[in-house]
mmCIF file of C-alpha atoms in Angstrom:
data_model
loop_
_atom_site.group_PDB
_atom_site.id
_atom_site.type_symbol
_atom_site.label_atom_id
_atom_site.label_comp_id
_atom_site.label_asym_id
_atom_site.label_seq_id
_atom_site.Cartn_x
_atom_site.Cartn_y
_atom_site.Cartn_z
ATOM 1 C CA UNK A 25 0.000 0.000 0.000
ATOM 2 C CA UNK A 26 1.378 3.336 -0.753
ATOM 3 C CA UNK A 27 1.662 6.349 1.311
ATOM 4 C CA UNK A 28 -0.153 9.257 0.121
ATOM 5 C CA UNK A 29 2.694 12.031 1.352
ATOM 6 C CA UNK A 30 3.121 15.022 -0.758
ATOM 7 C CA UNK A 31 5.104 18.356 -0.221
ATOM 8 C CA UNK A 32 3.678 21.648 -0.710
ATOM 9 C CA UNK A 33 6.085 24.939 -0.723
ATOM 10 C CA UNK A 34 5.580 28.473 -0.194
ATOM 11 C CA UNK A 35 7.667 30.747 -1.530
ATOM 12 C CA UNK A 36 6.675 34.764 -1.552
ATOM 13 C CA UNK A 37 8.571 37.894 -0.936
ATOM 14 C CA UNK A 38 7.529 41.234 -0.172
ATOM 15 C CA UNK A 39 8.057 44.674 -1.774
ATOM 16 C CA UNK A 40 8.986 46.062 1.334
ATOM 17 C CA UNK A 41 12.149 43.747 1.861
ATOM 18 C CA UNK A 42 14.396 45.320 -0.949
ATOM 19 C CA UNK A 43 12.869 48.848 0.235
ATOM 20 C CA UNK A 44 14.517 47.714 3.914
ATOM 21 C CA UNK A 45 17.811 46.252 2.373
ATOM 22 C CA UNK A 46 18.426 49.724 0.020
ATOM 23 C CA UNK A 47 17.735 51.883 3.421
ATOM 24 C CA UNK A 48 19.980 49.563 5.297
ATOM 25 C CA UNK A 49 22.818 49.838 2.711
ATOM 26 C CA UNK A 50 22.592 53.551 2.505
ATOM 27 C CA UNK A 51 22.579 53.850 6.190
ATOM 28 C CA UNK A 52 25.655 51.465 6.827
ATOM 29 C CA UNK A 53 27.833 53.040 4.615
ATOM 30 C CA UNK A 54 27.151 56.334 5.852
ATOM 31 C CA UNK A 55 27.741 55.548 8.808
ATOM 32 C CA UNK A 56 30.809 53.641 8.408
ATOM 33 C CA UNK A 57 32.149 56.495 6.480
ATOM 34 C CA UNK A 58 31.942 58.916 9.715
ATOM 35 C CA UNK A 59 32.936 56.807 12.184
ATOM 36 C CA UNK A 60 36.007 55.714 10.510
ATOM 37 C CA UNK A 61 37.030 58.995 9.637
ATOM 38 C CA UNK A 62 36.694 60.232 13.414
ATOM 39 C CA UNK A 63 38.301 57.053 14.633
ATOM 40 C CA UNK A 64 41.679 57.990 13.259
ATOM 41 C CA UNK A 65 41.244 61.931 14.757
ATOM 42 C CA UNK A 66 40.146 59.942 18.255
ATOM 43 C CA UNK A 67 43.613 57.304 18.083
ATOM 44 C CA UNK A 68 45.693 60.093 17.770
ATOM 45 C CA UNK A 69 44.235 62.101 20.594
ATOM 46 C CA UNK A 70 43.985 59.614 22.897
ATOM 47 C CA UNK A 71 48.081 59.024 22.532
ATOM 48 C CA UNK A 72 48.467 62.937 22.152
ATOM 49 C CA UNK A 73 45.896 63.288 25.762
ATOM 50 C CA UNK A 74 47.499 59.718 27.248
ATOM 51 C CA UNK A 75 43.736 59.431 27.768
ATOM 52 C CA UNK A 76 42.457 56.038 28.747
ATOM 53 C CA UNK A 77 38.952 57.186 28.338
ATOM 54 C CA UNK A 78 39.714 58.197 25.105
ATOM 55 C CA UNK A 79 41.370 55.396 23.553
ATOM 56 C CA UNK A 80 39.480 52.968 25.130
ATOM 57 C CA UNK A 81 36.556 54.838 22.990
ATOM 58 C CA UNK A 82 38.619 55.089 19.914
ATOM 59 C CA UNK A 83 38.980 51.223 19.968
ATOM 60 C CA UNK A 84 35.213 50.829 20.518
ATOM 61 C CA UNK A 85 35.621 52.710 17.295
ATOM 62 C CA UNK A 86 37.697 50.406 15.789
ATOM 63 C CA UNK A 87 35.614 47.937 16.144
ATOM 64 C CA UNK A 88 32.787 50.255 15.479
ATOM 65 C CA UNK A 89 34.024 50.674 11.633
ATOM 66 C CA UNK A 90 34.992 46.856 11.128
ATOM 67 C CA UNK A 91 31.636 46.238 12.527
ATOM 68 C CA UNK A 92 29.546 48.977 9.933
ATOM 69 C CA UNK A 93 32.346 47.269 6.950
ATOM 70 C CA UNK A 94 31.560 44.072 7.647
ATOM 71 C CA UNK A 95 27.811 44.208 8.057
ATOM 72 C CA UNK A 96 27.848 46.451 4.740
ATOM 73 C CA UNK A 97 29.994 43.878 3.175
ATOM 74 C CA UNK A 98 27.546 40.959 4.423
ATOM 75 C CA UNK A 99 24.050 42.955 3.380
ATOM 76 C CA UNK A 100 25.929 42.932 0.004
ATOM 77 C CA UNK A 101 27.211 39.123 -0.222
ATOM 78 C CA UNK A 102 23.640 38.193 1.090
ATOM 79 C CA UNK A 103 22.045 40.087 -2.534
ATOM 80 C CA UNK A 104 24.437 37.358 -4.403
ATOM 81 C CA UNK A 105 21.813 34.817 -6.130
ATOM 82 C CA UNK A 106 21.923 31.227 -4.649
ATOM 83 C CA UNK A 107 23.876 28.545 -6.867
ATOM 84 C CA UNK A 108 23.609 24.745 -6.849
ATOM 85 C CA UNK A 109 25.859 24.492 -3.694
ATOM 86 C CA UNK A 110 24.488 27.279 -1.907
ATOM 87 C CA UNK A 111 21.001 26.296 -2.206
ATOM 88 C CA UNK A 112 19.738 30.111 0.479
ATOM 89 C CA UNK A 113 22.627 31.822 -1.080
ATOM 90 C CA UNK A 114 24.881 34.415 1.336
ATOM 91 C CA UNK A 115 22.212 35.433 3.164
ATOM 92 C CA UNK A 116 23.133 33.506 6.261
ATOM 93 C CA UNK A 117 26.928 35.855 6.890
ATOM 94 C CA UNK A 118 24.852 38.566 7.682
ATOM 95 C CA UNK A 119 24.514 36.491 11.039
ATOM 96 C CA UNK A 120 27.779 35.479 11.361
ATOM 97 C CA UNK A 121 28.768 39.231 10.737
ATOM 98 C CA UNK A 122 26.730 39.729 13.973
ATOM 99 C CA UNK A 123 28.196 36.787 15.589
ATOM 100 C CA UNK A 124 31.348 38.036 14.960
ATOM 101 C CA UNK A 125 30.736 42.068 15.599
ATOM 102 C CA UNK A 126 29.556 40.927 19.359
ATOM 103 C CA UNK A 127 32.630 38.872 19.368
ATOM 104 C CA UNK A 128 34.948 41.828 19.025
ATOM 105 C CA UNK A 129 33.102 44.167 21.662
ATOM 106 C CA UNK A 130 33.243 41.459 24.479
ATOM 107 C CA UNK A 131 37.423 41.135 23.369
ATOM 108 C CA UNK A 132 37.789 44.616 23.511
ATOM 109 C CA UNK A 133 35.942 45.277 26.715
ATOM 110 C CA UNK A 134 38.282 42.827 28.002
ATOM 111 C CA UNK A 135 41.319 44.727 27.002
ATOM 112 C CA UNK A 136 40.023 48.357 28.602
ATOM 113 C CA UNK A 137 39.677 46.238 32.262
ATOM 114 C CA UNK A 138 43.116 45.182 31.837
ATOM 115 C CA UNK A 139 44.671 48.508 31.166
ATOM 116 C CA UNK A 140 42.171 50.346 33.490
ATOM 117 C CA UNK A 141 43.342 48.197 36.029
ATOM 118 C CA UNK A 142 46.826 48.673 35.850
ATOM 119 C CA UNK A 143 45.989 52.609 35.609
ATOM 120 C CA UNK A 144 44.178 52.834 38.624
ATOM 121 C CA UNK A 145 47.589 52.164 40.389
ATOM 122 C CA UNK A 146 49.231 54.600 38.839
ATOM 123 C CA UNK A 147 47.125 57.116 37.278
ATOM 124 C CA UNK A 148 49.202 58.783 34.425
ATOM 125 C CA UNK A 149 48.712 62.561 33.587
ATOM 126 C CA UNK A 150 46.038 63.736 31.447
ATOM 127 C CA UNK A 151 45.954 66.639 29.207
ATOM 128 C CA UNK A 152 41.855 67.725 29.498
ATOM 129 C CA UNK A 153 41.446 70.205 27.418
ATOM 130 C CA UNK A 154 42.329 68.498 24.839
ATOM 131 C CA UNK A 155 40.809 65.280 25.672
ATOM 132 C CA UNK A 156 37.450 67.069 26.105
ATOM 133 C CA UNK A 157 37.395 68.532 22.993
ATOM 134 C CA UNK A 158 38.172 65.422 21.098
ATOM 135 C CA UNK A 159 35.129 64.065 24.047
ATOM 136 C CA UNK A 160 32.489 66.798 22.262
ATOM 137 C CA UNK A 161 33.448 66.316 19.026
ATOM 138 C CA UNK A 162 33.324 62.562 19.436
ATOM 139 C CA UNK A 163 30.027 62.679 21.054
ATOM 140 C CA UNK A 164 27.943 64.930 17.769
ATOM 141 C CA UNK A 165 29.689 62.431 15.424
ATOM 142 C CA UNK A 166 28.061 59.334 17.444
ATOM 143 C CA UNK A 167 24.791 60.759 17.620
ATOM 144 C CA UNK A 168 24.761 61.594 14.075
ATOM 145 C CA UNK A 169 25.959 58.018 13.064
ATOM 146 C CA UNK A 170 22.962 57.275 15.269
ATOM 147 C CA UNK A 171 20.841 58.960 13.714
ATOM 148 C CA UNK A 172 21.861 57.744 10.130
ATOM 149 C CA UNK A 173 21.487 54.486 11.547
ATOM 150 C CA UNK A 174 17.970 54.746 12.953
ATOM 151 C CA UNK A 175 16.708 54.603 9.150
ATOM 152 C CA UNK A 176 17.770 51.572 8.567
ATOM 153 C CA UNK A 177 15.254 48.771 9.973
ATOM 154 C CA UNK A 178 17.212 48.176 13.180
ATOM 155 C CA UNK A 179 14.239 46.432 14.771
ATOM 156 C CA UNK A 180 14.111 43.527 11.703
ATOM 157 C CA UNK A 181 17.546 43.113 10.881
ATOM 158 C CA UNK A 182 20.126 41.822 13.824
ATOM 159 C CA UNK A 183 23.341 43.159 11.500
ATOM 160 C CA UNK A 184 22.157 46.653 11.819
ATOM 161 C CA UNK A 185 21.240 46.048 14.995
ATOM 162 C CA UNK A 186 24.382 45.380 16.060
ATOM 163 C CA UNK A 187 26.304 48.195 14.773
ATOM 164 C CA UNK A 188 23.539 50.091 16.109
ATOM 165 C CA UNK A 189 24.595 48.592 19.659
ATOM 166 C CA UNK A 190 27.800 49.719 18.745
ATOM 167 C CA UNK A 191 27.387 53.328 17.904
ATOM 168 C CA UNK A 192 25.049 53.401 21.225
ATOM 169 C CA UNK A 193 28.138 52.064 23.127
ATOM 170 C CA UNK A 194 30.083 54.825 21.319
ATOM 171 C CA UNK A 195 28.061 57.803 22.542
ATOM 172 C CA UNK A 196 27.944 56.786 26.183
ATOM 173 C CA UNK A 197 31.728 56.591 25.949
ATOM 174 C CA UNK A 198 32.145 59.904 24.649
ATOM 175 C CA UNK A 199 29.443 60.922 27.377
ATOM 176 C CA UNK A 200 32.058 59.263 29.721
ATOM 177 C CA UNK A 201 35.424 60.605 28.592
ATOM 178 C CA UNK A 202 33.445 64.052 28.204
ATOM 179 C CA UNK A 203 32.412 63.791 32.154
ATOM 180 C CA UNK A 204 36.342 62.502 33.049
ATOM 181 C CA UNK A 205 37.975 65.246 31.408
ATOM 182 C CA UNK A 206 35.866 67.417 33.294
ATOM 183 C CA UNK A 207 36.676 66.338 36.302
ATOM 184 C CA UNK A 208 40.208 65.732 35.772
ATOM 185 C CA UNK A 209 39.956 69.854 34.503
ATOM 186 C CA UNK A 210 38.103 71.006 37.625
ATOM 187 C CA UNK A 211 39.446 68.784 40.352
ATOM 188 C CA UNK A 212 42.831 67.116 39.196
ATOM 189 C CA UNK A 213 41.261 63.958 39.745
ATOM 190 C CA UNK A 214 43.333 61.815 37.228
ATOM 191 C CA UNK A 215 41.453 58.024 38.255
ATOM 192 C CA UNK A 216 38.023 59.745 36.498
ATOM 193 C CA UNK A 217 40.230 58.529 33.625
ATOM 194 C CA UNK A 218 40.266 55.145 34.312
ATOM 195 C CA UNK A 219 36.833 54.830 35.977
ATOM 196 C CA UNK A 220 34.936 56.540 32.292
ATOM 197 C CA UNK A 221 37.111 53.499 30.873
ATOM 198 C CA UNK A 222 35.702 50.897 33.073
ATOM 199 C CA UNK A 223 31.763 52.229 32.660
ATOM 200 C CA UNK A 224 32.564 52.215 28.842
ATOM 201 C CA UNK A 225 33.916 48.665 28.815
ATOM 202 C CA UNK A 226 30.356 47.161 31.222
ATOM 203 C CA UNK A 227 28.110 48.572 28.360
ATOM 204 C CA UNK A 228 30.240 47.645 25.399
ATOM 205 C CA UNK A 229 30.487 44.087 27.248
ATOM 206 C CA UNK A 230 26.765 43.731 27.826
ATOM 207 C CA UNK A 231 25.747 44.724 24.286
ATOM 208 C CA UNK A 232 28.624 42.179 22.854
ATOM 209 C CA UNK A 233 26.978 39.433 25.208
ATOM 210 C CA UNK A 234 23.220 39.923 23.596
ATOM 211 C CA UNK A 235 24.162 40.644 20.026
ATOM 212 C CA UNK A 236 26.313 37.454 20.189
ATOM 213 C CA UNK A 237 23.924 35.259 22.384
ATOM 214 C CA UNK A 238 20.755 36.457 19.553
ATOM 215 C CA UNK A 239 23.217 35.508 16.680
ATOM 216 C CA UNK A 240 24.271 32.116 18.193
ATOM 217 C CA UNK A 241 20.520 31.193 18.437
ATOM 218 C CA UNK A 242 20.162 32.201 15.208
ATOM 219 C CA UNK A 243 23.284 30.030 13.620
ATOM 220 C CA UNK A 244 22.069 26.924 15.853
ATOM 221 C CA UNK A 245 18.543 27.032 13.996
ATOM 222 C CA UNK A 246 16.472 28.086 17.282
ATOM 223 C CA UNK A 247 12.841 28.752 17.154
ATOM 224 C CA UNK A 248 12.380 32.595 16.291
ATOM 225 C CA UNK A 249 11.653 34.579 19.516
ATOM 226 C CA UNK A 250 8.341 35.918 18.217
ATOM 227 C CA UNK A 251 7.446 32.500 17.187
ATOM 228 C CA UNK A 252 5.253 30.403 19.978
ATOM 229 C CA UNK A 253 6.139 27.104 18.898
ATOM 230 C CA UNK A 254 2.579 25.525 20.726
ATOM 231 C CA UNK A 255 0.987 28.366 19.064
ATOM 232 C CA UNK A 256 1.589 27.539 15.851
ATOM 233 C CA UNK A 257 0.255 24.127 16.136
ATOM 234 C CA UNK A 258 -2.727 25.083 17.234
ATOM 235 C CA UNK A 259 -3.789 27.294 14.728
ATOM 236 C CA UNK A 260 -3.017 24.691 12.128
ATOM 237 C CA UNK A 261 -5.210 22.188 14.286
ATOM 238 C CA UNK A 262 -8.217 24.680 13.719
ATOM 239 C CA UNK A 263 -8.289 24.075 9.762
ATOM 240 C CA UNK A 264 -11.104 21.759 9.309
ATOM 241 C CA UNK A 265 -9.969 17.811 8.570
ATOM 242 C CA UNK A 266 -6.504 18.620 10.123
ATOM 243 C CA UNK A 267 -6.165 15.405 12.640
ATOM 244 C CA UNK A 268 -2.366 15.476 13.533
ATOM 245 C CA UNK A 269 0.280 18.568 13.318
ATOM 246 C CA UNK A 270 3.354 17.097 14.290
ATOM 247 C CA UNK A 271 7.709 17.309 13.381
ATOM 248 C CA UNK A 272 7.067 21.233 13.134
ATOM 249 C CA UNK A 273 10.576 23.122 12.647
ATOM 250 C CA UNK A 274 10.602 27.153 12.974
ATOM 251 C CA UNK A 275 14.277 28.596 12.041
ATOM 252 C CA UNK A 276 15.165 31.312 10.484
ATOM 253 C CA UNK A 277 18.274 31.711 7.444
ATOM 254 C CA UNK A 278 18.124 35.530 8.911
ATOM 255 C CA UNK A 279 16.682 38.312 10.430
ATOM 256 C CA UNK A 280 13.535 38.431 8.950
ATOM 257 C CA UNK A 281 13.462 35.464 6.863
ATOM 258 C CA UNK A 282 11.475 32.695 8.488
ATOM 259 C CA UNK A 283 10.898 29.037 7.472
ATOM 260 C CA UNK A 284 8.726 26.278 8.352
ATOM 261 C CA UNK A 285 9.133 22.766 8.333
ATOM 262 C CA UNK A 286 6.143 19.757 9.812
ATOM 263 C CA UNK A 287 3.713 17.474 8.429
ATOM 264 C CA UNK A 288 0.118 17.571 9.050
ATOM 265 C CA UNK A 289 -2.586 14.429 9.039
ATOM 266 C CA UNK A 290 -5.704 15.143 7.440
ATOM 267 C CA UNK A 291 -8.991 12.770 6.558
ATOM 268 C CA UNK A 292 -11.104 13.472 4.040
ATOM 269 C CA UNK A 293 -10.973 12.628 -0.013
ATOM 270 C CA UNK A 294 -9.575 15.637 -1.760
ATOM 271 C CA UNK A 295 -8.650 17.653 1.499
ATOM 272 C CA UNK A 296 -5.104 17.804 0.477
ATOM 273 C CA UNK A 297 -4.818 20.519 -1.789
ATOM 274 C CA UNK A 298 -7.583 22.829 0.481
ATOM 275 C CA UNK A 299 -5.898 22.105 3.831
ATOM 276 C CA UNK A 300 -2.152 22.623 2.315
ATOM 277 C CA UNK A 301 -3.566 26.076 1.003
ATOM 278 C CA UNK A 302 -5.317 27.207 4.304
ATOM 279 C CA UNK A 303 -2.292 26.593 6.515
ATOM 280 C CA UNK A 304 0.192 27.909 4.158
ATOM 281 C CA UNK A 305 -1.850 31.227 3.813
ATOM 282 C CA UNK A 306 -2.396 30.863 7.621
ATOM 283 C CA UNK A 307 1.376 30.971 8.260
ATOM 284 C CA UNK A 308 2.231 33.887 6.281
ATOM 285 C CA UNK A 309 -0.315 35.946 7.041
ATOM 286 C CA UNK A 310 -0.628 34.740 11.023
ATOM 287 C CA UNK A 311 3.361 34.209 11.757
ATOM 288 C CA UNK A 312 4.929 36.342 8.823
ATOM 289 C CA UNK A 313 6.367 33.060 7.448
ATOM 290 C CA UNK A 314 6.884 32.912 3.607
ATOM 291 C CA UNK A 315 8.828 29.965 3.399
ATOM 292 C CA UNK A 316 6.912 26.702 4.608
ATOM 293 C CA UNK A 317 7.652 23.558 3.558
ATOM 294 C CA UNK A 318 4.630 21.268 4.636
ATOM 295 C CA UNK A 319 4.227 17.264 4.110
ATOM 296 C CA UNK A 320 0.362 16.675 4.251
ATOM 297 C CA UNK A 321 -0.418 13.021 4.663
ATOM 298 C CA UNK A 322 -3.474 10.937 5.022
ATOM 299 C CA UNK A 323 -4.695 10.283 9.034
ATOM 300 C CA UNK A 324 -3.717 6.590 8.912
ATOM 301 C CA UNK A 325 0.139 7.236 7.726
ATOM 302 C CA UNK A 326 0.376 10.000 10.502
ATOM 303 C CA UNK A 327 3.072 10.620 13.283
ATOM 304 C CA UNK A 328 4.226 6.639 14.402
ATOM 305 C CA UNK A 329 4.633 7.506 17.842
ATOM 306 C CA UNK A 330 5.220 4.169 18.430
ATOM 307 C CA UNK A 331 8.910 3.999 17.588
ATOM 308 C CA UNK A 332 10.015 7.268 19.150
ATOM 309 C CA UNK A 333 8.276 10.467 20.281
ATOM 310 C CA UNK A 334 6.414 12.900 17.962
ATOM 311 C CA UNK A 335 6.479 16.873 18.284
#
């Protein structure tokens, strides 16, 4: 007797995804262009100043502009069509760009404890004029990278999200350095230095840990976090002659682009074809999932929980 399985796929892309990826472009380079340039201007003031504070912002920097490059750099790779081997295309770096800009914030977080530490034993002297200046200056050029960056869709896409993080991190440091050199000015109090250092490094360390920790669940194929799992299943199980819902796999390739894996038992003569329709159009439109790949099979070839246990 032959099983009556069959596959149904859904495949459909909106307008407003290439409207998102152009703004996100735009805004990445833009932004990579600034903060590069005022990187170099903040490296050499921080060794001109001998400003901890400052450095340890001009490395967040750093990474700041390899982060914006490489998320530019993966937004472009993911546009490359898919080929015979590479069956989703690029699309997937964007997420190990992520992966890897939280990566380098936790490393160099790391770093400014190190050399805080050792400068809270001997504080070295700090010119803070100068360092507040570069503090100011440093500070406009953050918000306006912020800015830039808010018109890109930080909310769908974790790459921009991350250098968003990033810039964030950025303007808090030059809020810090700004408030050091201030008191360093005023009161000769040369460990403000090192302390602005140390706040700087807790909130660059934080946002490394969740941009990484969100990218890792993304690379190990977790269930979306908007995605209820139980919730799905249910609203499958409301379409009438749907009997089973069961081996149902959320993931997604990258921010925003969900897929769908399961099989669902039906009865009924002909209710293949209606039933594969209604949950497919259920899915998008319910879940935002384009991309479902569902196996609809008769009642009596459902789930066989007997050898092993069915989800």
């Amino acid at each position: 007797m032959g099983h009556n399985h069959s596959h149904g796929h859904s495949h459909s892309h909106g307008h407003g995804h290439s409207h998102s990826h152009t703004s996100n472009k735009k805004a990445l380079f833009w932004a990579f262009l600034l903060i590069a340039t005022f990187m170099v201007v903040e490296v050499i003031g921080g060794v001109l100043t001998n400003s901890l504070a400052l450095l340890s912002d001009a490395g967040h920097m750093l990474s700041d502009a390899a982060a914006l490059g490489l998320s530019l750099f993966a937004i472009k790779l993911g546009e490359r069509k898919a080929t015979q081997s590479k069956t989703y295309g690029y699309k997937r770096f964007e997420i190990i760009a992520a992966a890897l800009n939280g990566l380098t914030l936790i490393i160099i977080s790391i770093y400014i404890f190190v050399e805080a530490y050792h400068r809270f034993a001997d504080p070295p002297e700090v010119q803070s004029m100068g360092m507040l200046t570069i503090s100011v200056i440093g500070l406009i050029v953050n918000i306006i990278a912020a800015w830039i960056l808010m018109s890109g869709d930080k909310d769908e896409n974790l790459n921009v999200r991350s250098a968003f993080l990033h810039v964030l991190g950025d303007m808090l440091g030059s809020v810090g350095a700004i408030t050091a050199a201030l008191l360093i000015y005023f009161f000769d109090w040369g460990i403000a230095d090192s302390i602005a250092s140390v706040a700087v490094a807790i909130l660059i360390i934080i946002s490394g840990w969740r941009v990484t920790k969100e990218s890792f669940h993304v690379l190990m194929e977790g269930t979306p976090e908007q995605i209820e799992l139980n919730e799905v299943k249910e609203e499958i199980m409301k379409i009438p002659e749907v009997k089973d819902v069961h081996d149902v796999h959320v993931w997604s390739i990258t921010s925003g682009v969900l897929m769908l894996s399961g099989h669902i038992a039906v009865e009924g003569e002909g209710a293949h074809d209606r039933v594969l329709h209604k949950a497919q159009t259920l899915l998008h439109d319910r879940f935002g999932i384009d991309h479902s790949t569902l196996q609809v099979e008769g009642e009596e070839h459902g789930c066989p929980c007997a050898h092993g246990p069915c989800n």
